Short mmCIF file of C-alpha atoms in Angstrom, two decimals:
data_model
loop_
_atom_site.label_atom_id
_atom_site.label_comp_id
_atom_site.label_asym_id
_atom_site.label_seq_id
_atom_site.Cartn_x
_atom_site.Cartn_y
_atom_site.Cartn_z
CA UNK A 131 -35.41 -12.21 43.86
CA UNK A 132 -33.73 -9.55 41.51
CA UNK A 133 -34.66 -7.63 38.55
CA UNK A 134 -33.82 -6.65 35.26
CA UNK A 135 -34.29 -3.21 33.42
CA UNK A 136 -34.60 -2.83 29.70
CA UNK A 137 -36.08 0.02 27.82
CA UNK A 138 -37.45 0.09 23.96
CA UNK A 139 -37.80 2.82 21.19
CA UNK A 140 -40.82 2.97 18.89
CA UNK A 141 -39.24 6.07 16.64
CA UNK A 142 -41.99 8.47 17.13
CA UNK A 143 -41.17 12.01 15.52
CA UNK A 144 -39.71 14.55 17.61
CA UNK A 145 -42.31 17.17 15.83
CA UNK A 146 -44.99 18.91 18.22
CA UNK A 147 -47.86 17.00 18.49
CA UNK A 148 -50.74 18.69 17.71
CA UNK A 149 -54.52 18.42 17.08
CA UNK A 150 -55.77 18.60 14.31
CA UNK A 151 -59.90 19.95 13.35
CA UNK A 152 -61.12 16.55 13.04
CA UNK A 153 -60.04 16.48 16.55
CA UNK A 154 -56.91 13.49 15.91
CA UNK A 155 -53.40 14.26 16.82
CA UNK A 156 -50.74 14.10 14.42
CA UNK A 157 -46.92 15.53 13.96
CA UNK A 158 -47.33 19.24 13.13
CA UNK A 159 -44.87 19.28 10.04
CA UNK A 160 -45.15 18.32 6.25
CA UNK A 161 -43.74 15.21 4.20
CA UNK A 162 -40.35 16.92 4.45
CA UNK A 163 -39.92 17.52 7.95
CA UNK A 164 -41.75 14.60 9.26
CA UNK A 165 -38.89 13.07 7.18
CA UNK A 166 -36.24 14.77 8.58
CA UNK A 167 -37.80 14.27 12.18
CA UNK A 168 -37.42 10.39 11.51
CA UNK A 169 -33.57 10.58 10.53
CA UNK A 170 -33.41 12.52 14.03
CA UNK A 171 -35.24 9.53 15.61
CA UNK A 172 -33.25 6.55 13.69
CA UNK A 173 -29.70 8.80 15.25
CA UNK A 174 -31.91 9.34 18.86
CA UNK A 175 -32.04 5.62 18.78
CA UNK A 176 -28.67 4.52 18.94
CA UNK A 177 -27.48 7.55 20.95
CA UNK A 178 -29.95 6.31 23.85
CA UNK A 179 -29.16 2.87 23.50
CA UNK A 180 -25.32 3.51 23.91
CA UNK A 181 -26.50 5.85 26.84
CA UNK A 182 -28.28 2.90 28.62
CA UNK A 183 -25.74 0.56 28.40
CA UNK A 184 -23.57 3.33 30.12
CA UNK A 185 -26.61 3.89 33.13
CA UNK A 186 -26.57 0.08 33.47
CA UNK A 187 -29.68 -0.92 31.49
CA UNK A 188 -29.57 -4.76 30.73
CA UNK A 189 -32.03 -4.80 27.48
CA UNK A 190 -32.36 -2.52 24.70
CA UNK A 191 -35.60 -3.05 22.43
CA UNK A 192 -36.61 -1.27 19.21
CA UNK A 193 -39.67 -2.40 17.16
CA UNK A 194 -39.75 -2.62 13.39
CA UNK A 195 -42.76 -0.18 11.74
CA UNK A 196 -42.86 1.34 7.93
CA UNK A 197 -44.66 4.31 5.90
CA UNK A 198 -46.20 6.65 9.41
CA UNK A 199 -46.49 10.09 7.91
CA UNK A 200 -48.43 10.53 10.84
CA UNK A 201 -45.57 10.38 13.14
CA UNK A 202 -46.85 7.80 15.62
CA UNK A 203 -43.98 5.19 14.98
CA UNK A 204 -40.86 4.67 12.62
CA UNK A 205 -38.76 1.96 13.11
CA UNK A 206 -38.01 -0.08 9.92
CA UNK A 207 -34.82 -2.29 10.41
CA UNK A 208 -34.44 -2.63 14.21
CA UNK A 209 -31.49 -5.11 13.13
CA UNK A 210 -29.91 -2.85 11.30
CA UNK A 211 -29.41 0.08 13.90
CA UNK A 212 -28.58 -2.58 16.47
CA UNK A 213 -26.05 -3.11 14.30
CA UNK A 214 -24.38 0.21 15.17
CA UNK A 215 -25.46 -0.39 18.84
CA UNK A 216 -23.34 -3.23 18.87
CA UNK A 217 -20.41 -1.67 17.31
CA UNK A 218 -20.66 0.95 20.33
CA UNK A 219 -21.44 -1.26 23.30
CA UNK A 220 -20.33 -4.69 25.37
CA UNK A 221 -23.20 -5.35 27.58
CA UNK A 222 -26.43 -4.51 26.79
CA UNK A 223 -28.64 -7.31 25.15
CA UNK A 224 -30.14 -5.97 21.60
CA UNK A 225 -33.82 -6.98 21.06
CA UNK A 226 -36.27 -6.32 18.78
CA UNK A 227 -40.41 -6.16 19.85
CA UNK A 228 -40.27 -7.18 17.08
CA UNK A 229 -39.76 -8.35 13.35
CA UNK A 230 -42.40 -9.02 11.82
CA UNK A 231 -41.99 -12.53 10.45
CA UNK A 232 -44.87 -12.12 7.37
CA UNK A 233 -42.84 -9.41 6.08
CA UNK A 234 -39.51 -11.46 5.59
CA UNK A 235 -38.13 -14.15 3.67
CA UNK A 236 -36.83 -16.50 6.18
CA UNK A 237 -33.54 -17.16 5.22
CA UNK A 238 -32.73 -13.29 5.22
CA UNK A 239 -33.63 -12.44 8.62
CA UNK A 240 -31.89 -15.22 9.93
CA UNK A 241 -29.14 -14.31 8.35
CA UNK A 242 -29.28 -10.69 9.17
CA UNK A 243 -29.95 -11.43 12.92
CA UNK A 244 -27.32 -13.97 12.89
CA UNK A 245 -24.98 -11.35 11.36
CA UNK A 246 -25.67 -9.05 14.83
CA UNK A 247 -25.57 -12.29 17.08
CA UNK A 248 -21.81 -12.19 15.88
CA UNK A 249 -21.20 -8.73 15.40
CA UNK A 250 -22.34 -8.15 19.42
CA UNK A 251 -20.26 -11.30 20.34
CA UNK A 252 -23.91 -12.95 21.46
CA UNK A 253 -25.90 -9.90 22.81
CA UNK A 254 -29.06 -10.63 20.13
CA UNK A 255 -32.12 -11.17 22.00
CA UNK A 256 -34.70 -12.17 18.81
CA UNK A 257 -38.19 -10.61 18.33
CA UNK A 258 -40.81 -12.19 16.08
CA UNK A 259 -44.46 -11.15 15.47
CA UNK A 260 -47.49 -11.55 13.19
CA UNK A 261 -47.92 -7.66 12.80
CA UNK A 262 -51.31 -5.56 12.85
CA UNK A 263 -51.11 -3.09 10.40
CA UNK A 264 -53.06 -3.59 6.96
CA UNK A 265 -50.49 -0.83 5.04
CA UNK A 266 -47.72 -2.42 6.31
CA UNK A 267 -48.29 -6.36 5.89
CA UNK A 268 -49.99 -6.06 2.43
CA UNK A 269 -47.05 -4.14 0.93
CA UNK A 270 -43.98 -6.34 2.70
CA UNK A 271 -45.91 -9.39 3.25
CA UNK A 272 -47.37 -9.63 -0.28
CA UNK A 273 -44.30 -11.47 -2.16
CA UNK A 274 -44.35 -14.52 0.58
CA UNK A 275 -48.33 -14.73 0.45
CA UNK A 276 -48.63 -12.94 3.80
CA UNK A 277 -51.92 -11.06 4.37
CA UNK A 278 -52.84 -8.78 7.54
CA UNK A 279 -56.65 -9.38 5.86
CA UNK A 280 -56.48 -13.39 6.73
CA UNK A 281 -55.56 -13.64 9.83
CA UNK A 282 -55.13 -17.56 9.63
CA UNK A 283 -52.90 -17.44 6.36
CA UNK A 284 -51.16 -14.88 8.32
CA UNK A 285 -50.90 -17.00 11.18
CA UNK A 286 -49.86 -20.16 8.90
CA UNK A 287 -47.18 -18.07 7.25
CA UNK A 288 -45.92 -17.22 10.69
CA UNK A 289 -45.49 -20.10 11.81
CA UNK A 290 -43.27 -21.33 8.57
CA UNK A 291 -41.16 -18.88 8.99
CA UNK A 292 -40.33 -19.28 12.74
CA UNK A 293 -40.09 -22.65 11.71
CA UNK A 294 -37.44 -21.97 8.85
CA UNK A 295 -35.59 -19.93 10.52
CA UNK A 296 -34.73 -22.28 13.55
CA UNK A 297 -33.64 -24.88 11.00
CA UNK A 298 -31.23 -21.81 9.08
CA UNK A 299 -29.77 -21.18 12.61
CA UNK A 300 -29.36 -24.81 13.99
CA UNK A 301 -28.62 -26.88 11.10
CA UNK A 302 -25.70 -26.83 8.97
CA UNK A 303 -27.30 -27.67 5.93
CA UNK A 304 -30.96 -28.50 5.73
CA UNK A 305 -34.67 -28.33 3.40
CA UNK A 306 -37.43 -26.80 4.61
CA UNK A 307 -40.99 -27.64 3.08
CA UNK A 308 -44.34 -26.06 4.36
CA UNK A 309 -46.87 -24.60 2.30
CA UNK A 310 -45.36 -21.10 1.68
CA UNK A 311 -42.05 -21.79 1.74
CA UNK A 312 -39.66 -24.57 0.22
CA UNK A 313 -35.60 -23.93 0.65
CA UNK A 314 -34.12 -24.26 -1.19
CA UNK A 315 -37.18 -24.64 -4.35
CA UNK A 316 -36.93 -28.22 -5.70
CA UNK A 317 -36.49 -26.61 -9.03
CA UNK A 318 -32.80 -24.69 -8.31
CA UNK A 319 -30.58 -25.35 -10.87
CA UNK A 320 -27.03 -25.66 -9.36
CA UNK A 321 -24.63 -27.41 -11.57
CA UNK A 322 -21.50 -25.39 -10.41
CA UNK A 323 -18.33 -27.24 -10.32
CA UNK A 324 -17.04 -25.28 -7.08
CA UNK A 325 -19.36 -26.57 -4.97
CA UNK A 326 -19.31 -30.82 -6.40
CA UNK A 327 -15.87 -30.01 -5.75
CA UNK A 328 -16.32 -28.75 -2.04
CA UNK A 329 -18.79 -31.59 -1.24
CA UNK A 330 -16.89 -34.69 -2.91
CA UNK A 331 -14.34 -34.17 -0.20
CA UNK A 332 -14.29 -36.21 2.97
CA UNK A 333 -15.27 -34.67 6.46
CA UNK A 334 -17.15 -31.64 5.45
CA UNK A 335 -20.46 -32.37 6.92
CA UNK A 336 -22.42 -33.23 4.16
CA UNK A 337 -22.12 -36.09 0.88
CA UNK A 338 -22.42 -34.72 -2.49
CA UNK A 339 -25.60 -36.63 -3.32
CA UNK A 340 -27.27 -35.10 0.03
CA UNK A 341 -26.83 -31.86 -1.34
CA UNK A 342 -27.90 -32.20 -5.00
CA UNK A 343 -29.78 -34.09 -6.82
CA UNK A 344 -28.64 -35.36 -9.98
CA UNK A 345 -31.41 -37.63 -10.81
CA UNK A 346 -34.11 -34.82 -12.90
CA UNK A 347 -31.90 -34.41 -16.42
CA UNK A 348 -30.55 -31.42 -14.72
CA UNK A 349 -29.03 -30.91 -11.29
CA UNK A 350 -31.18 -29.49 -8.68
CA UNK A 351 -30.25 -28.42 -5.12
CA UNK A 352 -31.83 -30.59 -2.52
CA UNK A 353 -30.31 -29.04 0.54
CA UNK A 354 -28.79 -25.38 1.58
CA UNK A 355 -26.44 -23.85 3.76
CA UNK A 356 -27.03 -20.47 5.83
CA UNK A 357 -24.43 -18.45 6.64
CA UNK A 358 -23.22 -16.85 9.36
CA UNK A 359 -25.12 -19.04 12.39
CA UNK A 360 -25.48 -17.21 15.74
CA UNK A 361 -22.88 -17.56 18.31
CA UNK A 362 -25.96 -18.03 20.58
CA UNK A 363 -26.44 -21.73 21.14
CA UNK A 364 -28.57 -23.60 19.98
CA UNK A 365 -30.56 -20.44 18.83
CA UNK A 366 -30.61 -16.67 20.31
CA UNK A 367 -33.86 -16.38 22.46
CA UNK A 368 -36.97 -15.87 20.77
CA UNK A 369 -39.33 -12.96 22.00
CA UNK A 370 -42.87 -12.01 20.99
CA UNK A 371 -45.27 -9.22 21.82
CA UNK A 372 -48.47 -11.20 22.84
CA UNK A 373 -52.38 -10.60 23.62
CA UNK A 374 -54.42 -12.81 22.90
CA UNK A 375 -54.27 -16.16 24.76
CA UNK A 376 -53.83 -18.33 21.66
CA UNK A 377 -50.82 -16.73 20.62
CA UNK A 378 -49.94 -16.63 24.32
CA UNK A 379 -50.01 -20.57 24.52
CA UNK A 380 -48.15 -20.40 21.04
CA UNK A 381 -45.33 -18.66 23.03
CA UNK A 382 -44.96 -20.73 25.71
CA UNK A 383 -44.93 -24.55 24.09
CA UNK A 384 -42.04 -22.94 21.87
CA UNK A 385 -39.96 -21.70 24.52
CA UNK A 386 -40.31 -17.90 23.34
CA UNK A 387 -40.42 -15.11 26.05
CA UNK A 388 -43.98 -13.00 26.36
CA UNK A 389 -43.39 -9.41 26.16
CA UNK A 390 -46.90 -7.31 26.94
CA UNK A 391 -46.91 -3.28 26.64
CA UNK A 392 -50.25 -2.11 27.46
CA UNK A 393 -52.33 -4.72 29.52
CA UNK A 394 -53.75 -3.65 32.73
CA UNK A 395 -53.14 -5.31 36.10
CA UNK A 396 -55.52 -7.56 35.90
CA UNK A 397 -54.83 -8.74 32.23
CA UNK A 398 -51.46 -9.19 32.93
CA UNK A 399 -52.36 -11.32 35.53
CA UNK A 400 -53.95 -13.58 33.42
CA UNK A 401 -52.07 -13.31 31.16
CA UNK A 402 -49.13 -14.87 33.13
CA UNK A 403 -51.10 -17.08 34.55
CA UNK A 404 -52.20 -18.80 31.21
CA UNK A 405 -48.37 -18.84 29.76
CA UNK A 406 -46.81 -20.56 32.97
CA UNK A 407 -49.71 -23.01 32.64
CA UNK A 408 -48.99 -23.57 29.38
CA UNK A 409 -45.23 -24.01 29.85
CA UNK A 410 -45.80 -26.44 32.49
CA UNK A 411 -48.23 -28.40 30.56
CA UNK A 412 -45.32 -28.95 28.30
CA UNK A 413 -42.38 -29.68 30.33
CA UNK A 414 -41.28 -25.72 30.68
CA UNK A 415 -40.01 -25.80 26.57
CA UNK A 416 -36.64 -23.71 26.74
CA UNK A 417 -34.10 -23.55 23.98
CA UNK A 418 -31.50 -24.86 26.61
CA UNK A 419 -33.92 -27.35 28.57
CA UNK A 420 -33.11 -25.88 31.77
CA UNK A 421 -36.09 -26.92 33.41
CA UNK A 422 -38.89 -25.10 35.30
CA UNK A 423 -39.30 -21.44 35.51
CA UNK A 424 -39.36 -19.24 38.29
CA UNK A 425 -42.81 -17.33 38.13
CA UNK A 426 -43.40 -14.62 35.82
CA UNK A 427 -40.14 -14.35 35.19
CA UNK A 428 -36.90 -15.95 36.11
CA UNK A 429 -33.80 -13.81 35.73
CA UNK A 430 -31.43 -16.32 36.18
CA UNK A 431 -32.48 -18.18 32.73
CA UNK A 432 -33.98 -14.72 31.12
CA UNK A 433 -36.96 -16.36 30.68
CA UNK A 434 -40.44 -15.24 31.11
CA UNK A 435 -43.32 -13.02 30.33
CA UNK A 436 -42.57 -9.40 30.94
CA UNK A 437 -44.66 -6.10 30.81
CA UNK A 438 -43.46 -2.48 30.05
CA UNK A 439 -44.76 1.32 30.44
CA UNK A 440 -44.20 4.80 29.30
CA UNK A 441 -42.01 6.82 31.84
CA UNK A 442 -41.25 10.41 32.41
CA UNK A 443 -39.25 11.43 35.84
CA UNK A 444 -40.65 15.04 36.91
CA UNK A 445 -40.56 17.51 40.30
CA UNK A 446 -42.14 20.25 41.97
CA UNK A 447 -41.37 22.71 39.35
CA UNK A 448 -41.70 20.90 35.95
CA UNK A 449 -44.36 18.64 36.71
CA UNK A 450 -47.39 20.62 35.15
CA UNK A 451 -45.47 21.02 31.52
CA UNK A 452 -44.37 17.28 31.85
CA UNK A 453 -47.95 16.20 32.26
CA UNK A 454 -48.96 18.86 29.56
CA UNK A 455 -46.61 17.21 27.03
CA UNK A 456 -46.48 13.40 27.97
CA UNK A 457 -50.46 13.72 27.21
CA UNK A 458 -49.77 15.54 23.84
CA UNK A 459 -47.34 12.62 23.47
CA UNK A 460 -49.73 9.66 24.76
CA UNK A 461 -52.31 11.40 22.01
CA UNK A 462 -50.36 10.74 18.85
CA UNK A 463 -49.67 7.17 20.10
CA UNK A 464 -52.78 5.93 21.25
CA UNK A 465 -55.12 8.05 18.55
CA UNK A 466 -53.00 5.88 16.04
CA UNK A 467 -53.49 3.09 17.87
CA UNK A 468 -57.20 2.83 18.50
CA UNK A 469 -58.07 1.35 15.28
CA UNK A 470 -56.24 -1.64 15.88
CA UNK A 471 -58.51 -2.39 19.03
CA UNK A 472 -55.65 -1.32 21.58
CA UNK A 473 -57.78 0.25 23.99
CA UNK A 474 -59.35 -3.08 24.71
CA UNK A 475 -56.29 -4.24 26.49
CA UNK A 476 -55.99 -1.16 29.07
CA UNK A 477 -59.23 -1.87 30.32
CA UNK A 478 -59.94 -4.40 33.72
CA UNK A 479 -61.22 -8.15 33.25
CA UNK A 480 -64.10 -7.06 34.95
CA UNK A 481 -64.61 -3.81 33.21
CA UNK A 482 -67.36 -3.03 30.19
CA UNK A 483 -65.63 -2.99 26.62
CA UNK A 484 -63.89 0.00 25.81
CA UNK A 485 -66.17 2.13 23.34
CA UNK A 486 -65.58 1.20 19.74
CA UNK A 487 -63.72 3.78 18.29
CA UNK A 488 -63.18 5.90 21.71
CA UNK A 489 -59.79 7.10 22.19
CA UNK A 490 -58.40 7.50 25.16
CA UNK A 491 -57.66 10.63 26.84
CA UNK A 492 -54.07 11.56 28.17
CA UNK A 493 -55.38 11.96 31.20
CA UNK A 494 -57.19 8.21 31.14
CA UNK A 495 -53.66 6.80 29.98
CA UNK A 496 -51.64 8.24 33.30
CA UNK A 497 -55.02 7.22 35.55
CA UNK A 498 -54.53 3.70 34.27
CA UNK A 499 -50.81 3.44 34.59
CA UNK A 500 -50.01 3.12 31.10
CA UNK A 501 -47.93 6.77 31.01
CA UNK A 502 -46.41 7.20 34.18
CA UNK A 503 -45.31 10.91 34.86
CA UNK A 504 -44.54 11.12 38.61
CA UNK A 505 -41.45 11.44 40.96
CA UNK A 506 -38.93 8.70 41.34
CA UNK A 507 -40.69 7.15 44.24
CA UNK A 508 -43.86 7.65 42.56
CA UNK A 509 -42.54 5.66 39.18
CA UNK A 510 -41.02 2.79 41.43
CA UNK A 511 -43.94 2.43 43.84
CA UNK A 512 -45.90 1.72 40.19
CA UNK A 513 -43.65 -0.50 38.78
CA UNK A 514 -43.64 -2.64 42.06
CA UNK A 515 -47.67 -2.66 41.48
CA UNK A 516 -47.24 -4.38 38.39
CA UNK A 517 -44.55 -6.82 40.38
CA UNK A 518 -47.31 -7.87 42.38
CA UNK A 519 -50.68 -7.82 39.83
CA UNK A 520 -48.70 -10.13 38.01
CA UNK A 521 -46.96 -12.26 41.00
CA UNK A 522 -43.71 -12.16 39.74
CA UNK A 523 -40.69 -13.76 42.04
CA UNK A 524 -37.97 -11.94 39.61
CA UNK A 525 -38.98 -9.33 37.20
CA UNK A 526 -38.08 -7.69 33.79
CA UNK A 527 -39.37 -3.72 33.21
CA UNK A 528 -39.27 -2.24 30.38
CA UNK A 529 -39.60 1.77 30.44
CA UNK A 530 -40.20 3.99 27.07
CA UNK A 531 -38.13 7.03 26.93
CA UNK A 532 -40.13 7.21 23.90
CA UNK A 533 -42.22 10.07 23.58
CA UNK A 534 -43.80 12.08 19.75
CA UNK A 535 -42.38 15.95 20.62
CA UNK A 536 -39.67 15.51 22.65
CA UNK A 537 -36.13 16.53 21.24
CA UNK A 538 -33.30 13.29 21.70
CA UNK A 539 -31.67 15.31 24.10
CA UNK A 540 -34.36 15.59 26.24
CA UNK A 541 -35.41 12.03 26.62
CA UNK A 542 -31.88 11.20 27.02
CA UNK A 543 -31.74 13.06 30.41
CA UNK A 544 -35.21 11.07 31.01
CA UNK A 545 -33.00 8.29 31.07
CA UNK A 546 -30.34 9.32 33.05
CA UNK A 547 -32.54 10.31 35.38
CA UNK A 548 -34.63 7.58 35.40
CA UNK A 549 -31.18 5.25 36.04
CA UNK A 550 -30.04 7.40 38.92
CA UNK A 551 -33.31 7.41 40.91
CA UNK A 552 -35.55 4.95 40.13
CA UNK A 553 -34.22 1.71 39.42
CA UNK A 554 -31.27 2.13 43.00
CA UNK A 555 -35.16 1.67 44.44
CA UNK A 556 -36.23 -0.88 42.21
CA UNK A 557 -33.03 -3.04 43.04
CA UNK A 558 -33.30 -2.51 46.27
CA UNK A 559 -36.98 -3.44 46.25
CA UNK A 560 -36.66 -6.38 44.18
CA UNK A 561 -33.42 -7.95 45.61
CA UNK A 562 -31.15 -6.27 43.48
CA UNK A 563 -30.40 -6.09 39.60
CA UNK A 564 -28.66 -8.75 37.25
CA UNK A 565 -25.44 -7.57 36.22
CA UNK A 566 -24.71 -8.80 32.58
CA UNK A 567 -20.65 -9.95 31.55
CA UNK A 568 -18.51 -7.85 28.63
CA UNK A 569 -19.20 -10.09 25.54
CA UNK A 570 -16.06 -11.40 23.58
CA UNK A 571 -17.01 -9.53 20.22
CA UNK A 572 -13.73 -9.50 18.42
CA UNK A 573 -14.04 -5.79 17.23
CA UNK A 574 -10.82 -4.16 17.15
CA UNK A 575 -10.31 -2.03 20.16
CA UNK A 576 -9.04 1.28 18.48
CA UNK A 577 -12.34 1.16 16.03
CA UNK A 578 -14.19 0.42 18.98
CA UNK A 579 -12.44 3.66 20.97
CA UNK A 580 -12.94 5.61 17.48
CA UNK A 581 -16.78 4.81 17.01
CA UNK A 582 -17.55 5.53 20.34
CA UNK A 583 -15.65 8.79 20.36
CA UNK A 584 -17.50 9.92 17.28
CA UNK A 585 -20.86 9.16 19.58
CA UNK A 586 -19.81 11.45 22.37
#
C-alpha cells in the first residue's frame, strides 16, 4: 500500500465573503477589485504550487473557469500558469481538473499541453471535461458547435475532440473526420513550394501525394502535422472530473483516470465500484497496457479513480474563527454551485433528494465531510474514512487550500502545515508516500536559479 498527495486551486477571490439581502453570498468588492482579487489569485496559484512541490506534494491541479464576478471560481488557462509552475519546479506532476474540451479547438490544446509536457520535461498530467456552466460553454464553445443547452451535441463534440487530440499527440501526420471537426478541412489550399520540397525527399515520414492532394484543379491538404508532441509516451495521462455513471464508464474503456470532488462515502463507493467494473470488462484500457489495476487506485501505474476535500488545519485557540471563516468560504462556493445540481452528490445513496434549490449550510458541508476544519489527527482520521468507503488498496488525496477570503499567505501556511502534520500520518497509515524522480527538463540552470529566486 502507499499513497499519493496532490492538492488543486479553483481561483476563488481572496475578497470577504459576505451575504448579501437576498440572503446569497458573494465577494464583498466591485468590478474593480474583484478584478484585482483574481490577479492576486492567478500569482497565489503558482506561489502555492512551487510551495507544494517544496512540502513534497506529488500532484498539483488547477481547473479552467471564465467571467465569475461573483468570486466563486477563476481559473481560465490552467495550462498557461502551469507553464510558470514548470519553469519553477522538477517534481511535481501539473494537472488540470480540467479543460474543458467544448471550449477548444483540438489542435490548439494539444498543442498547448504538449508545449508544457516539454517545457516540465514530462510532468503534464491532462484534464478533459464536458463543462456545466451555460455562460461559459455558449460563449467559448459556440465557434466549434458546442452547446452546454444539448447535452448530447455537447457530449458528441466531446468526444471528437478527445478523439483529435490523441491522433495530434500520437501521430506524426494524420486527418481527422467526425462530424464537428475535419483537420485539416478538405478545402485547404496549400500550394507552397517549401513544403513539396520538404516532402519529395526520401525518409521523412510521409510521401508527397499522402500529404496533398493534387487531384481538385487546386492543391488541397489531405494530411497535417502537430507540433511539438509530448515527451509523454504514447500520450500524457488523461484525467476527468466524473459523476454520473455514463461518463464514468466513458472514463474507464478509454483508459482516463476518475477524479470525484464532492461525492459522499457511499457515492464514491459506487462510484469506484462501477469504473473498475468497467475497466475490467474491457481488458483494464491503459495508455501503456500495463494490465490490471490495483483497486481504487494503483500508485505504482498512477492510475485510478481518486476523490478530494476542502482542508483547513486548526487548534485550541484558532479553531472557532477557522470554522467561522471556512463556512463563509464553503458559502460562496457551494451557493454558486447549487444551480448546477451539486448538492445532489453530497447526499447518501440511501438518502431523500437534496431539496431543489436548497443550499447547503456551512455547517452541513463540515457535518458531511466535504470542508474539513479539524486538527491534524482529526483531518487524517477523515481522509482514511474515505480510504475505506471507497476500498482503496493505494490511494490518491487531493486537499483544497482553496478557500473565497483568505489572503495567499494564509493558505500557504495551510499548506505547510497541512505537509508537516498530516500527511507523516497519512504515510504512515497508508504504507508510505510515492516519491516522484527530478524530470530531465532542459531549462538552463541559472534561469532556473533566477526564476525561482524572483519567487522567494
Amino acid at each position: 500500500m502507499a499513497i499519493e498527495f496532490g492538492t488543486l486551486h479553483n481561483g476563488a477571490s481572496d475578497l470577504p465573503a459576505i451575504e448579501t439581502p437576498d440572503g446569497v453570498v458573494v465577494a464583498d468588492g466591485d468590478l474593480e477589485a474583484v478584478n484585482a482579487s483574481f490577479q492576486r489569485s492567478t500569482i497565489n496559484q503558482i506561489r502555492q504550487a512551487v510551495l507544494c512541490e517544496k512540502l513534497g506534494f506529488n500532484y498539483f491541479f488547477m481547473t479552467e473557469h471564465h467571467f465569475q464576478p461573483e468570486g466563486a471560481e477563476n481559473s481560465p488557462a490552467p495550462i498557461l500558469t502551469e507553464m510558470a509552475v514548470a519553469a519553477l519546479t522538477k517534481r511535481i506532476r501539473l494537472g488540470q481538473a480540467a479543460n474543458i474540451l467544448p471550449w477548444w479547438q483540438p489542435a490548439r490544446i494539444a498543442e498547448m499541453a504538449a508545449m508544457l509536457d516539454v517545457v516540465s520535461g514530462g510532468r503534464l498530467e491532462f484534464g478533459i471535461g464536458r463543462g456545466y456552466q451555460p455562460r461559459e460553454t455558449e460563449i467559448l464553445g459556440r465557434p466549434y458547435g458546442s452547446s452546454q443547452q444539448d447535452q448530447e451535441r455537447n457530449r458528441a463534440y466531446f468526444d471528437e475532440c478527445f478523439e483529435a487530440i490523441i491522433k495530434c499527440w500520437t501521430e506524426p501526420s494524420f486527418e481527422y473526420r467526425g462530424d464537428f471537426i475535419s483537420l485539416p478541412p478538405k478545402y485547404t489550399t496549400w500550394d507552397h513550394p517549401m513544403t513539396k520540397a520538404y516532402f519529395k525527399r526520401e525518409g521523412v515520414g510521409r510521401t508527397l501525394d499522402q500529404v496533398l492532394d493534387f487531384d481538385n484543379g487546386s492543391v488541397t491538404m489531405k494530411e497535417m502535422q502537430v507540433f511539438p508532441r509530448p515527451i509523454q509516451q504514447p500520450h500524457p495521462q488523461v484525467w476527468m472530473p466524473l459523476t454520473s455513471e455514463r461518463s464514468i464508464r466513458w472514463a474507464a474503456r478509454h483508459g482516463v483516470n476518475g477524479y470525484t470532488v464532492v461525492d459522499s462515502p457511499s457515492r464514491l463507493k459506487r462510484n469506484i465500484e462501477i469504473y473498475m467494473e468497467e475497466s475490467e470488462k474491457h481488458d483494464w484500457p491503459d495508455r501503456l497496457n500495463r494490465g490490471p489495476l490495483k483497486y481504487g487506485w494503483d500508485a505504482e501505474k498512477h492510475r485510478g479513480f481518486i476523490t478530494g476535500r476542502w482542508v483547513l488545519v486548526s487548534n485550541s485557540k484558532n479553531h472557532k474563527e477557522l470554522v467561522r471563516r471556512a463556512d463563509a468560504a464553503a458559502r460562496l462556493q457551494w451557493d454558486y454551485y447549487t444551480p448546477f445540481g451539486f448538492p445532489q452528490a453530497i447526499t447518501e445513496l440511501d438518502e431523500e433528494p437534496y431539496p431543489l434549490g436548497q443550499r447547503p449550510t456551512g455547517e452541513e458541508l463540515r457535518e458531511r465531510g466535504i470542508v474539513i476544519v479539524g486538527s491534524p489527527e482529526e483531518i487524517a482520521d477523515k481522509v482514511l474514512s474515505f480510504r475505506e468507503a471507497g476500498g482503496y488498496e493505494d490511494m490518491m488525496f487531493n486537499s483544497y487550500f482553496d478557500f473565497g477570503g483568505f489572503s495567499g499567505p494564509e493558505l500557504e501556511e495551510q499548506v505547510q502545515i497541512y505537509a508537516e502534520e498530516v500527511m507523516p500520518i497519512l504515510a504512515r497509515e497508508c504504507g508510505g508516500q510515492v516519491e516522484f524522480p527530478e524530470s530531465t527538463v532542459q531549462l538552463v540552470p541559472e534561469l532556473r536559479e533566477s526564476l525561482a529566486n524572483a519567487v522567494a
